[in-house]
Tab-separated table of C-alpha atoms and ligand atoms in Angstrom:
chain	number	residue	atom	x	y	z
A	105	MET	CA	-34.110	9.043	-40.343
A	106	ARG	CA	-36.139	10.900	-37.268
A	107	ALA	CA	-34.653	14.076	-35.049
A	108	HIS	CA	-33.728	11.494	-32.096
A	109	LEU	CA	-31.594	7.833	-31.954
A	110	LEU	CA	-33.520	5.544	-30.023
A	111	GLY	CA	-33.270	2.409	-31.477
A	112	ILE	CA	-32.299	0.315	-34.278
A	113	GLU	CA	-36.470	-0.631	-34.591
A	114	GLY	CA	-37.817	1.554	-36.904
A	115	MET	CA	-34.930	2.687	-38.928
A	116	ARG	CA	-34.832	1.936	-42.622
A	117	VAL	CA	-31.279	0.485	-44.229
A	118	GLU	CA	-30.470	3.717	-45.861
A	119	ASP	CA	-30.654	5.631	-42.585
A	120	ILE	CA	-28.115	3.132	-41.697
A	121	HIS	CA	-26.077	3.214	-44.711
A	122	THR	CA	-25.647	6.864	-44.735
A	123	LEU	CA	-24.558	6.830	-41.036
A	124	LEU	CA	-22.042	4.231	-41.928
A	125	THR	CA	-21.169	6.335	-44.561
A	126	ASN	CA	-20.547	9.425	-42.670
A	127	ALA	CA	-18.709	7.619	-40.188
A	128	MET	CA	-15.804	6.561	-42.612
A	129	THR	CA	-15.416	10.353	-43.327
A	130	MET	CA	-15.106	10.969	-39.175
A	131	HIS	CA	-11.738	8.612	-38.899
A	132	GLU	CA	-9.666	11.054	-40.523
A	133	VAL	CA	-10.254	13.811	-38.100
A	134	SER	CA	-8.830	11.608	-35.236
A	135	GLU	CA	-5.734	11.070	-37.025
A	136	ARG	CA	-4.701	14.460	-37.537
A	137	VAL	CA	-2.476	16.103	-34.934
A	138	ILE	CA	-4.947	19.029	-33.924
A	139	LYS	CA	-8.373	16.444	-33.439
A	140	LYS	CA	-10.827	19.200	-33.744
A	141	VAL	CA	-13.113	20.621	-36.301
A	142	PRO	CA	-15.821	23.644	-36.194
A	143	THR	CA	-18.420	21.406	-37.098
A	144	LEU	CA	-21.106	21.369	-33.962
A	145	ARG	CA	-19.437	24.760	-32.803
A	146	GLY	CA	-21.633	26.731	-30.791
A	147	ARG	CA	-24.027	24.067	-30.393
A	148	THR	CA	-24.280	22.112	-26.725
A	149	VAL	CA	-24.666	18.316	-25.892
A	150	ILE	CA	-25.310	16.955	-22.606
A	151	ASN	CA	-24.543	13.204	-21.640
A	152	LEU	CA	-26.856	12.066	-18.755
A	153	PHE	CA	-25.325	8.932	-17.629
A	154	MET	CA	-27.327	6.982	-15.032
A	155	GLU	CA	-25.148	4.144	-15.138
A	156	PRO	CA	-22.031	2.902	-15.523
A	157	SER	CA	-20.025	3.426	-18.232
A	158	THR	CA	-16.581	3.694	-19.691
A	159	ARG	CA	-16.138	3.520	-23.918
A	160	THR	CA	-19.805	4.986	-24.554
A	161	ARG	CA	-19.333	8.011	-22.222
A	162	THR	CA	-15.972	8.480	-23.276
A	163	SER	CA	-16.681	8.317	-26.998
A	164	PHE	CA	-20.014	10.621	-26.558
A	165	GLU	CA	-17.156	13.331	-24.850
A	166	LEU	CA	-14.481	13.305	-27.131
A	167	ALA	CA	-16.737	13.201	-30.069
A	168	GLY	CA	-18.714	16.298	-29.425
A	169	LYS	CA	-15.241	17.969	-28.367
A	170	ARG	CA	-13.772	16.745	-31.535
A	171	LEU	CA	-16.573	18.423	-33.288
A	172	SER	CA	-16.266	21.721	-31.308
A	173	ALA	CA	-19.412	21.476	-29.412
A	174	ASP	CA	-19.527	22.324	-25.749
A	175	VAL	CA	-20.182	18.750	-23.902
A	176	VAL	CA	-21.371	18.554	-20.876
A	177	ASN	CA	-21.393	14.982	-18.844
A	178	ILE	CA	-23.491	14.492	-16.112
A	179	SER	CA	-23.364	10.941	-14.120
A	180	GLU	CA	-26.153	9.773	-11.541
A	181	SER	CA	-24.028	10.219	-8.611
A	182	ALA	CA	-23.350	13.935	-9.287
A	183	SER	CA	-27.144	14.707	-10.398
A	184	SER	CA	-30.043	15.527	-8.414
A	185	THR	CA	-31.796	12.204	-8.882
A	186	LYS	CA	-29.593	11.044	-5.863
A	187	LYS	CA	-31.715	13.854	-3.952
A	188	GLY	CA	-35.411	12.312	-5.470
A	189	GLU	CA	-35.789	14.292	-8.389
A	190	SER	CA	-37.335	12.343	-11.253
A	191	LEU	CA	-35.537	11.101	-14.599
A	192	LEU	CA	-38.530	13.744	-16.542
A	193	ASP	CA	-37.720	16.445	-14.147
A	194	THR	CA	-33.922	16.401	-14.747
A	195	ALA	CA	-34.121	16.316	-18.135
A	196	ILE	CA	-36.685	18.875	-18.416
A	197	THR	CA	-34.516	20.826	-16.464
A	198	LEU	CA	-31.267	20.484	-18.872
A	199	ALA	CA	-33.886	20.765	-21.664
A	200	SER	CA	-34.670	24.344	-20.369
A	201	MET	CA	-30.674	25.155	-21.058
A	202	SER	CA	-31.205	25.021	-24.617
A	203	PRO	CA	-29.440	21.894	-25.532
A	204	ASP	CA	-29.068	20.453	-28.937
A	205	ILE	CA	-28.574	16.968	-28.285
A	206	LEU	CA	-29.091	15.156	-25.097
A	207	VAL	CA	-27.350	11.630	-24.896
A	208	VAL	CA	-29.188	9.300	-22.463
A	209	ARG	CA	-28.308	5.816	-20.987
A	210	HIS	CA	-30.274	4.392	-17.957
A	211	GLN	CA	-31.432	1.370	-16.216
A	212	ALA	CA	-35.275	1.963	-17.207
A	213	SER	CA	-35.877	0.328	-20.697
A	214	GLY	CA	-37.603	3.121	-22.716
A	215	ALA	CA	-35.956	5.745	-20.837
A	216	PRO	CA	-34.704	7.825	-24.133
A	217	HIS	CA	-38.483	7.375	-25.423
A	218	LEU	CA	-40.001	9.275	-22.964
A	219	LEU	CA	-37.546	12.360	-22.886
A	220	ALA	CA	-38.303	12.177	-26.568
A	221	ARG	CA	-41.898	12.624	-25.931
A	222	TYR	CA	-41.319	15.740	-23.623
A	223	LEU	CA	-38.210	17.666	-24.956
A	224	SER	CA	-39.718	18.905	-28.298
A	225	SER	CA	-36.453	21.181	-29.263
A	226	THR	CA	-34.026	18.964	-28.087
A	227	CYS	CA	-32.497	15.614	-30.280
A	228	VAL	CA	-32.486	12.578	-27.963
A	229	VAL	CA	-29.545	9.566	-28.643
A	230	ASN	CA	-30.128	6.352	-26.506
A	231	ALA	CA	-26.351	5.281	-24.999
A	232	GLY	CA	-28.617	1.846	-23.835
A	233	ASP	CA	-31.378	1.935	-22.033
A	234	GLY	CA	-31.715	-1.095	-19.880
A	235	THR	CA	-32.281	-4.575	-22.068
A	236	HIS	CA	-33.912	-2.737	-24.875
A	237	GLU	CA	-31.266	-0.830	-26.983
A	238	HIS	CA	-28.005	0.113	-28.070
A	239	PRO	CA	-28.192	1.755	-31.032
A	240	SER	CA	-25.309	3.616	-30.873
A	241	GLN	CA	-22.858	0.252	-30.432
A	242	ALA	CA	-25.102	-1.946	-32.950
A	243	LEU	CA	-24.045	0.957	-35.285
A	244	LEU	CA	-20.290	1.087	-34.554
A	245	ASP	CA	-20.177	-2.847	-34.630
A	246	CYS	CA	-21.371	-2.655	-38.039
A	247	LEU	CA	-18.519	0.373	-38.802
A	248	THR	CA	-16.486	-1.933	-37.740
A	249	LEU	CA	-16.832	-5.011	-39.593
A	250	MET	CA	-17.485	-2.735	-42.905
A	251	ARG	CA	-13.996	-1.347	-42.228
A	252	HIS	CA	-12.486	-4.915	-41.546
A	253	PHE	CA	-14.346	-6.302	-44.808
A	254	GLY	CA	-14.022	-3.207	-46.538
A	255	GLU	CA	-17.703	-3.303	-47.477
A	256	ILE	CA	-21.069	-2.917	-45.709
A	257	PRO	CA	-21.396	-6.207	-43.901
A	258	THR	CA	-24.287	-8.118	-45.973
A	259	GLY	CA	-24.322	-11.907	-46.280
A	260	LYS	CA	-22.307	-12.778	-43.698
A	261	THR	CA	-23.395	-15.324	-40.626
A	262	VAL	CA	-22.864	-13.899	-37.406
A	263	ALA	CA	-23.034	-15.658	-34.332
A	264	ILE	CA	-23.925	-13.635	-30.902
A	265	VAL	CA	-22.885	-15.680	-27.678
A	266	GLY	CA	-23.332	-15.093	-24.433
A	267	ASP	CA	-26.554	-13.206	-22.224
A	268	VAL	CA	-29.043	-12.554	-25.045
A	269	ALA	CA	-31.586	-12.408	-22.945
A	270	HIS	CA	-30.448	-9.111	-21.071
A	271	SER	CA	-28.487	-7.661	-23.677
A	272	ARG	CA	-29.705	-4.664	-25.516
A	273	VAL	CA	-26.480	-4.427	-27.406
A	274	ALA	CA	-27.453	-8.328	-28.739
A	275	ARG	CA	-31.188	-6.673	-29.595
A	276	SER	CA	-29.723	-3.911	-31.574
A	277	ASN	CA	-27.474	-5.588	-33.520
A	278	ILE	CA	-29.924	-8.515	-34.541
A	279	LEU	CA	-31.851	-5.804	-35.980
A	280	ALA	CA	-29.418	-3.812	-37.661
A	281	LEU	CA	-27.388	-6.979	-38.775
A	282	SER	CA	-30.325	-8.336	-39.939
A	283	LEU	CA	-31.786	-5.420	-42.308
A	284	LEU	CA	-28.563	-5.347	-43.710
A	285	GLY	CA	-28.573	-8.622	-45.298
A	286	ASN	CA	-26.624	-10.931	-42.435
A	287	LYS	CA	-27.775	-14.014	-40.694
A	288	VAL	CA	-27.448	-14.039	-37.397
A	289	ARG	CA	-27.249	-16.987	-34.438
A	290	LEU	CA	-27.948	-16.381	-31.307
A	291	VAL	CA	-25.829	-19.076	-28.977
A	292	GLY	CA	-26.017	-19.885	-25.654
A	293	PRO	CA	-28.226	-21.470	-22.324
A	294	PRO	CA	-31.783	-21.854	-23.040
A	295	THR	CA	-32.022	-19.903	-20.031
A	296	LEU	CA	-29.796	-16.747	-21.672
A	297	VAL	CA	-30.780	-17.393	-25.179
A	298	PRO	CA	-34.521	-19.130	-25.163
A	299	SER	CA	-35.718	-20.437	-28.102
A	300	ASP	CA	-38.452	-17.813	-28.917
A	301	LEU	CA	-36.112	-15.794	-30.059
A	302	ALA	CA	-35.877	-17.965	-33.411
A	303	HIS	CA	-39.767	-17.549	-33.571
A	304	PRO	CA	-40.313	-15.104	-36.921
A	305	ARG	CA	-42.859	-12.566	-35.198
A	306	CYS	CA	-39.522	-11.943	-32.898
A	307	PHE	CA	-37.284	-11.196	-35.450
A	308	GLY	CA	-38.166	-12.376	-38.863
A	309	ASN	CA	-36.810	-15.499	-40.244
A	310	ARG	CA	-33.186	-14.389	-40.151
A	311	VAL	CA	-32.541	-15.513	-36.632
A	312	THR	CA	-31.853	-19.055	-35.415
A	313	VAL	CA	-30.869	-20.210	-31.731
A	314	HIS	CA	-28.253	-22.943	-30.821
A	315	HIS	CA	-27.639	-24.349	-28.034
A	316	SER	CA	-24.602	-25.500	-28.768
A	317	LEU	CA	-21.502	-23.851	-28.944
A	318	GLY	CA	-19.844	-26.236	-31.741
A	319	GLU	CA	-23.154	-25.618	-33.939
A	320	GLY	CA	-23.669	-21.920	-33.567
A	321	LEU	CA	-20.201	-21.424	-34.480
A	322	LYS	CA	-19.748	-23.740	-37.459
A	323	GLY	CA	-18.530	-21.641	-40.476
A	324	ALA	CA	-19.468	-18.162	-39.040
A	325	ASP	CA	-17.667	-14.988	-40.529
A	326	VAL	CA	-18.259	-13.318	-37.158
A	327	VAL	CA	-18.643	-14.291	-33.694
A	328	MET	CA	-19.483	-11.635	-30.997
A	329	CYS	CA	-19.137	-12.497	-27.869
A	330	LEU	CA	-21.181	-11.166	-24.698
A	331	ARG	CA	-20.942	-10.825	-20.722
A	332	LEU	CA	-23.063	-12.003	-18.585
A	333	GLN	CA	-25.169	-8.802	-17.419
A	334	ARG	CA	-25.245	-10.017	-14.282
A	335	GLU	CA	-26.341	-6.680	-12.346
A	336	ARG	CA	-29.876	-7.252	-14.693
A	337	MET	CA	-30.221	-11.103	-13.577
A	338	THR	CA	-33.039	-11.671	-11.202
A	339	ARG	CA	-32.768	-15.275	-10.543
A	340	PHE	CA	-29.776	-17.574	-11.230
A	341	PHE	CA	-29.803	-18.584	-15.195
A	342	ILE	CA	-25.978	-20.672	-14.961
A	343	PRO	CA	-25.298	-23.374	-12.821
A	344	SER	CA	-21.492	-21.424	-12.127
A	345	LEU	CA	-19.535	-18.972	-14.005
A	346	GLU	CA	-16.945	-22.491	-14.382
A	347	GLU	CA	-19.396	-24.139	-15.939
A	348	TYR	CA	-20.949	-21.226	-18.015
A	349	ALA	CA	-17.151	-20.767	-19.264
A	350	ARG	CA	-16.578	-24.785	-19.989
A	351	HIS	CA	-19.548	-24.619	-22.132
A	352	TYR	CA	-19.869	-21.225	-23.774
A	353	GLY	CA	-16.453	-19.438	-23.506
A	354	VAL	CA	-14.999	-18.606	-26.723
A	355	SER	CA	-11.324	-19.608	-27.083
A	356	GLU	CA	-8.847	-19.850	-29.830
A	357	LYS	CA	-9.066	-24.105	-29.694
A	358	VAL	CA	-12.733	-23.804	-30.338
A	359	LEU	CA	-12.810	-21.052	-32.878
A	360	ARG	CA	-10.200	-23.150	-34.848
A	361	ILE	CA	-12.312	-26.041	-34.976
A	362	HIS	CA	-15.181	-24.264	-35.392
A	363	ALA	CA	-15.113	-21.127	-37.123
A	364	PRO	CA	-11.312	-20.665	-38.242
A	365	GLU	CA	-11.814	-17.858	-40.563
A	366	ALA	CA	-14.281	-15.673	-37.879
A	367	VAL	CA	-13.181	-12.371	-36.554
A	368	VAL	CA	-14.336	-11.824	-33.236
A	369	LEU	CA	-16.174	-8.382	-31.529
A	370	HIS	CA	-16.839	-7.650	-28.015
A	371	PRO	CA	-18.662	-4.582	-26.987
A	372	GLY	CA	-16.945	-4.671	-23.499
A	373	PRO	CA	-15.921	-4.385	-20.690
A	374	MET	CA	-14.615	-8.026	-20.943
A	375	ASN	CA	-14.691	-10.869	-18.614
A	376	ARG	CA	-11.381	-13.082	-19.809
A	377	GLY	CA	-11.961	-16.231	-18.985
A	378	VAL	CA	-15.452	-16.226	-19.002
A	379	GLU	CA	-17.214	-15.379	-22.195
A	380	ILE	CA	-13.658	-14.952	-24.128
A	381	ASP	CA	-10.315	-15.859	-23.682
A	382	SER	CA	-7.641	-13.774	-23.657
A	383	ASP	CA	-6.113	-15.677	-26.574
A	384	VAL	CA	-9.272	-14.402	-28.974
A	385	ALA	CA	-9.190	-10.972	-27.287
A	386	ASP	CA	-5.970	-10.364	-27.827
A	387	GLY	CA	-5.068	-12.392	-30.850
A	388	GLU	CA	-4.882	-11.789	-34.369
A	389	ARG	CA	-9.062	-12.075	-35.109
A	390	SER	CA	-9.995	-9.658	-32.628
A	391	LEU	CA	-11.749	-6.562	-33.514
A	392	VAL	CA	-11.721	-5.228	-30.352
A	393	THR	CA	-9.553	-2.159	-30.076
A	394	LEU	CA	-10.964	-1.461	-33.559
A	395	GLN	CA	-14.907	-1.515	-32.056
A	396	VAL	CA	-13.810	1.345	-29.852
A	397	GLN	CA	-11.816	3.598	-32.657
A	398	SER	CA	-15.314	2.965	-34.557
A	399	GLY	CA	-17.127	4.014	-31.914
A	400	LEU	CA	-15.517	7.363	-31.768
A	401	ALA	CA	-16.399	8.127	-35.143
A	402	MET	CA	-19.989	6.856	-35.571
A	403	ARG	CA	-20.917	8.876	-32.038
A	404	MET	CA	-19.239	11.966	-34.356
A	405	ALA	CA	-21.915	10.985	-37.526
A	406	ILE	CA	-24.847	10.701	-34.938
A	407	LEU	CA	-24.229	13.828	-33.729
A	408	VAL	CA	-23.580	16.004	-36.906
A	409	THR	CA	-26.202	13.915	-38.889
A	410	LEU	CA	-28.663	14.485	-36.136
A	411	ALA	CA	-27.778	17.988	-35.363
A	412	ALA	CA	-27.737	18.333	-39.775
A	413	ILE	CA	-31.597	17.061	-39.609
A	414	ARG	CA	-32.443	19.254	-36.886
A	415	GLY	CA	-31.469	22.138	-39.199
A	416	ALA	CA	-28.899	23.159	-36.119
A	417	GLY	CA	-25.583	22.144	-37.828
A	418	THR	CA	-23.419	24.945	-39.612
A	419	SER	CA	-23.861	25.071	-43.168
A	420	GLU	CA	-21.050	22.946	-43.724
A	421	SER	CA	-22.447	20.244	-41.450
A	422	SER	CA	-25.249	19.512	-43.327
A	423	GLU	CA	-23.535	17.079	-45.864
A	424	GLY	CA	-21.788	15.499	-42.997
A	425	GLY	CA	-18.959	14.546	-45.543
A	426	ALA	CA	-17.686	18.446	-45.517
A	427	ILE	CA	-15.405	17.624	-42.578
B	526	NCD	C1	-22.632	-2.619	-23.028
B	526	NCD	C2	-23.546	-2.170	-22.044
B	526	NCD	O1	-23.566	-1.307	-21.616
B	526	NCD	O2	-25.090	-2.491	-22.740
B	526	NCD	N1	-21.496	-1.666	-23.019
B	526	NCD	C3	-20.865	-0.996	-23.961
B	526	NCD	O3	-21.829	0.066	-23.599
B	526	NCD	N2	-19.646	-0.857	-24.416
B	526	NCD	C4	-22.414	-4.117	-22.907
B	526	NCD	C5	-22.149	-4.592	-21.588
B	526	NCD	O4	-22.132	-3.833	-20.179
B	526	NCD	O5	-22.277	-5.894	-21.359
């Protein structure tokens, strides 16, 4: 693995296996009464979040704190970008304070890649860039499936349902799940799931596109529901929320007919009654809470692994599993 985590694109399958294995050892820390280990003592992690976030920001913060790193959080409203400073100037200023790891979420696709090019001694982690990638989400989703199925997910059929076109979660998951040897179906209306996504030049030949919900769900092992990313839509992509929900909303009734064995993932935030019904979100097949738990463990694994690669970890941390 390189000394940044910018995307799943370019990662090797062994890198994903290493992170999954390391993350499995991190769960135990969160089950202790004193949820802290000294692995990253004396290291600094800056979380720079230029877009709203609940799960990702909180879990990166807790991950750093549980590993004893010094953690600083900066949000857009509290940063000097409000006074006209560019992202690059903000990042160079922060880098001058020698953080070991900079976790960045930004509305512009490619923003973390730009920072990684300029920051020579800081590891950059992409916590979601525009419509491009959200690698830690895909990795935590794989970890969730690993915990559920008892092995690294491979040979499964995963239906990703909803606004694939605007989703960085979808892109990173398509890359990660297909790299691990799963079949990925993309399901939604043509405006949100263009047929070209099935072209082998896009994601290889493991991806198929389905505009009928029933056909896309048929016999799936895993169903991943995605929110309509209306903040990224520049045109009208759906006639109305009601009509969208009627055709593509995932309900228990629909799952019982087409994918009775499927488990369900959702990265959050959920819009209940639109892309997912409450009977699914709160039901037995839902892995949503497990996803949040896995998010913390995976982000701990990412911080430890990067610090170790960078030679910045303590001797105990270089194995990851020594925690
Ligand atoms: C996702 C994101 O921000 O891309 N959320 C998350 O990180 N858990 C998905 C979304 O916003 O719909």
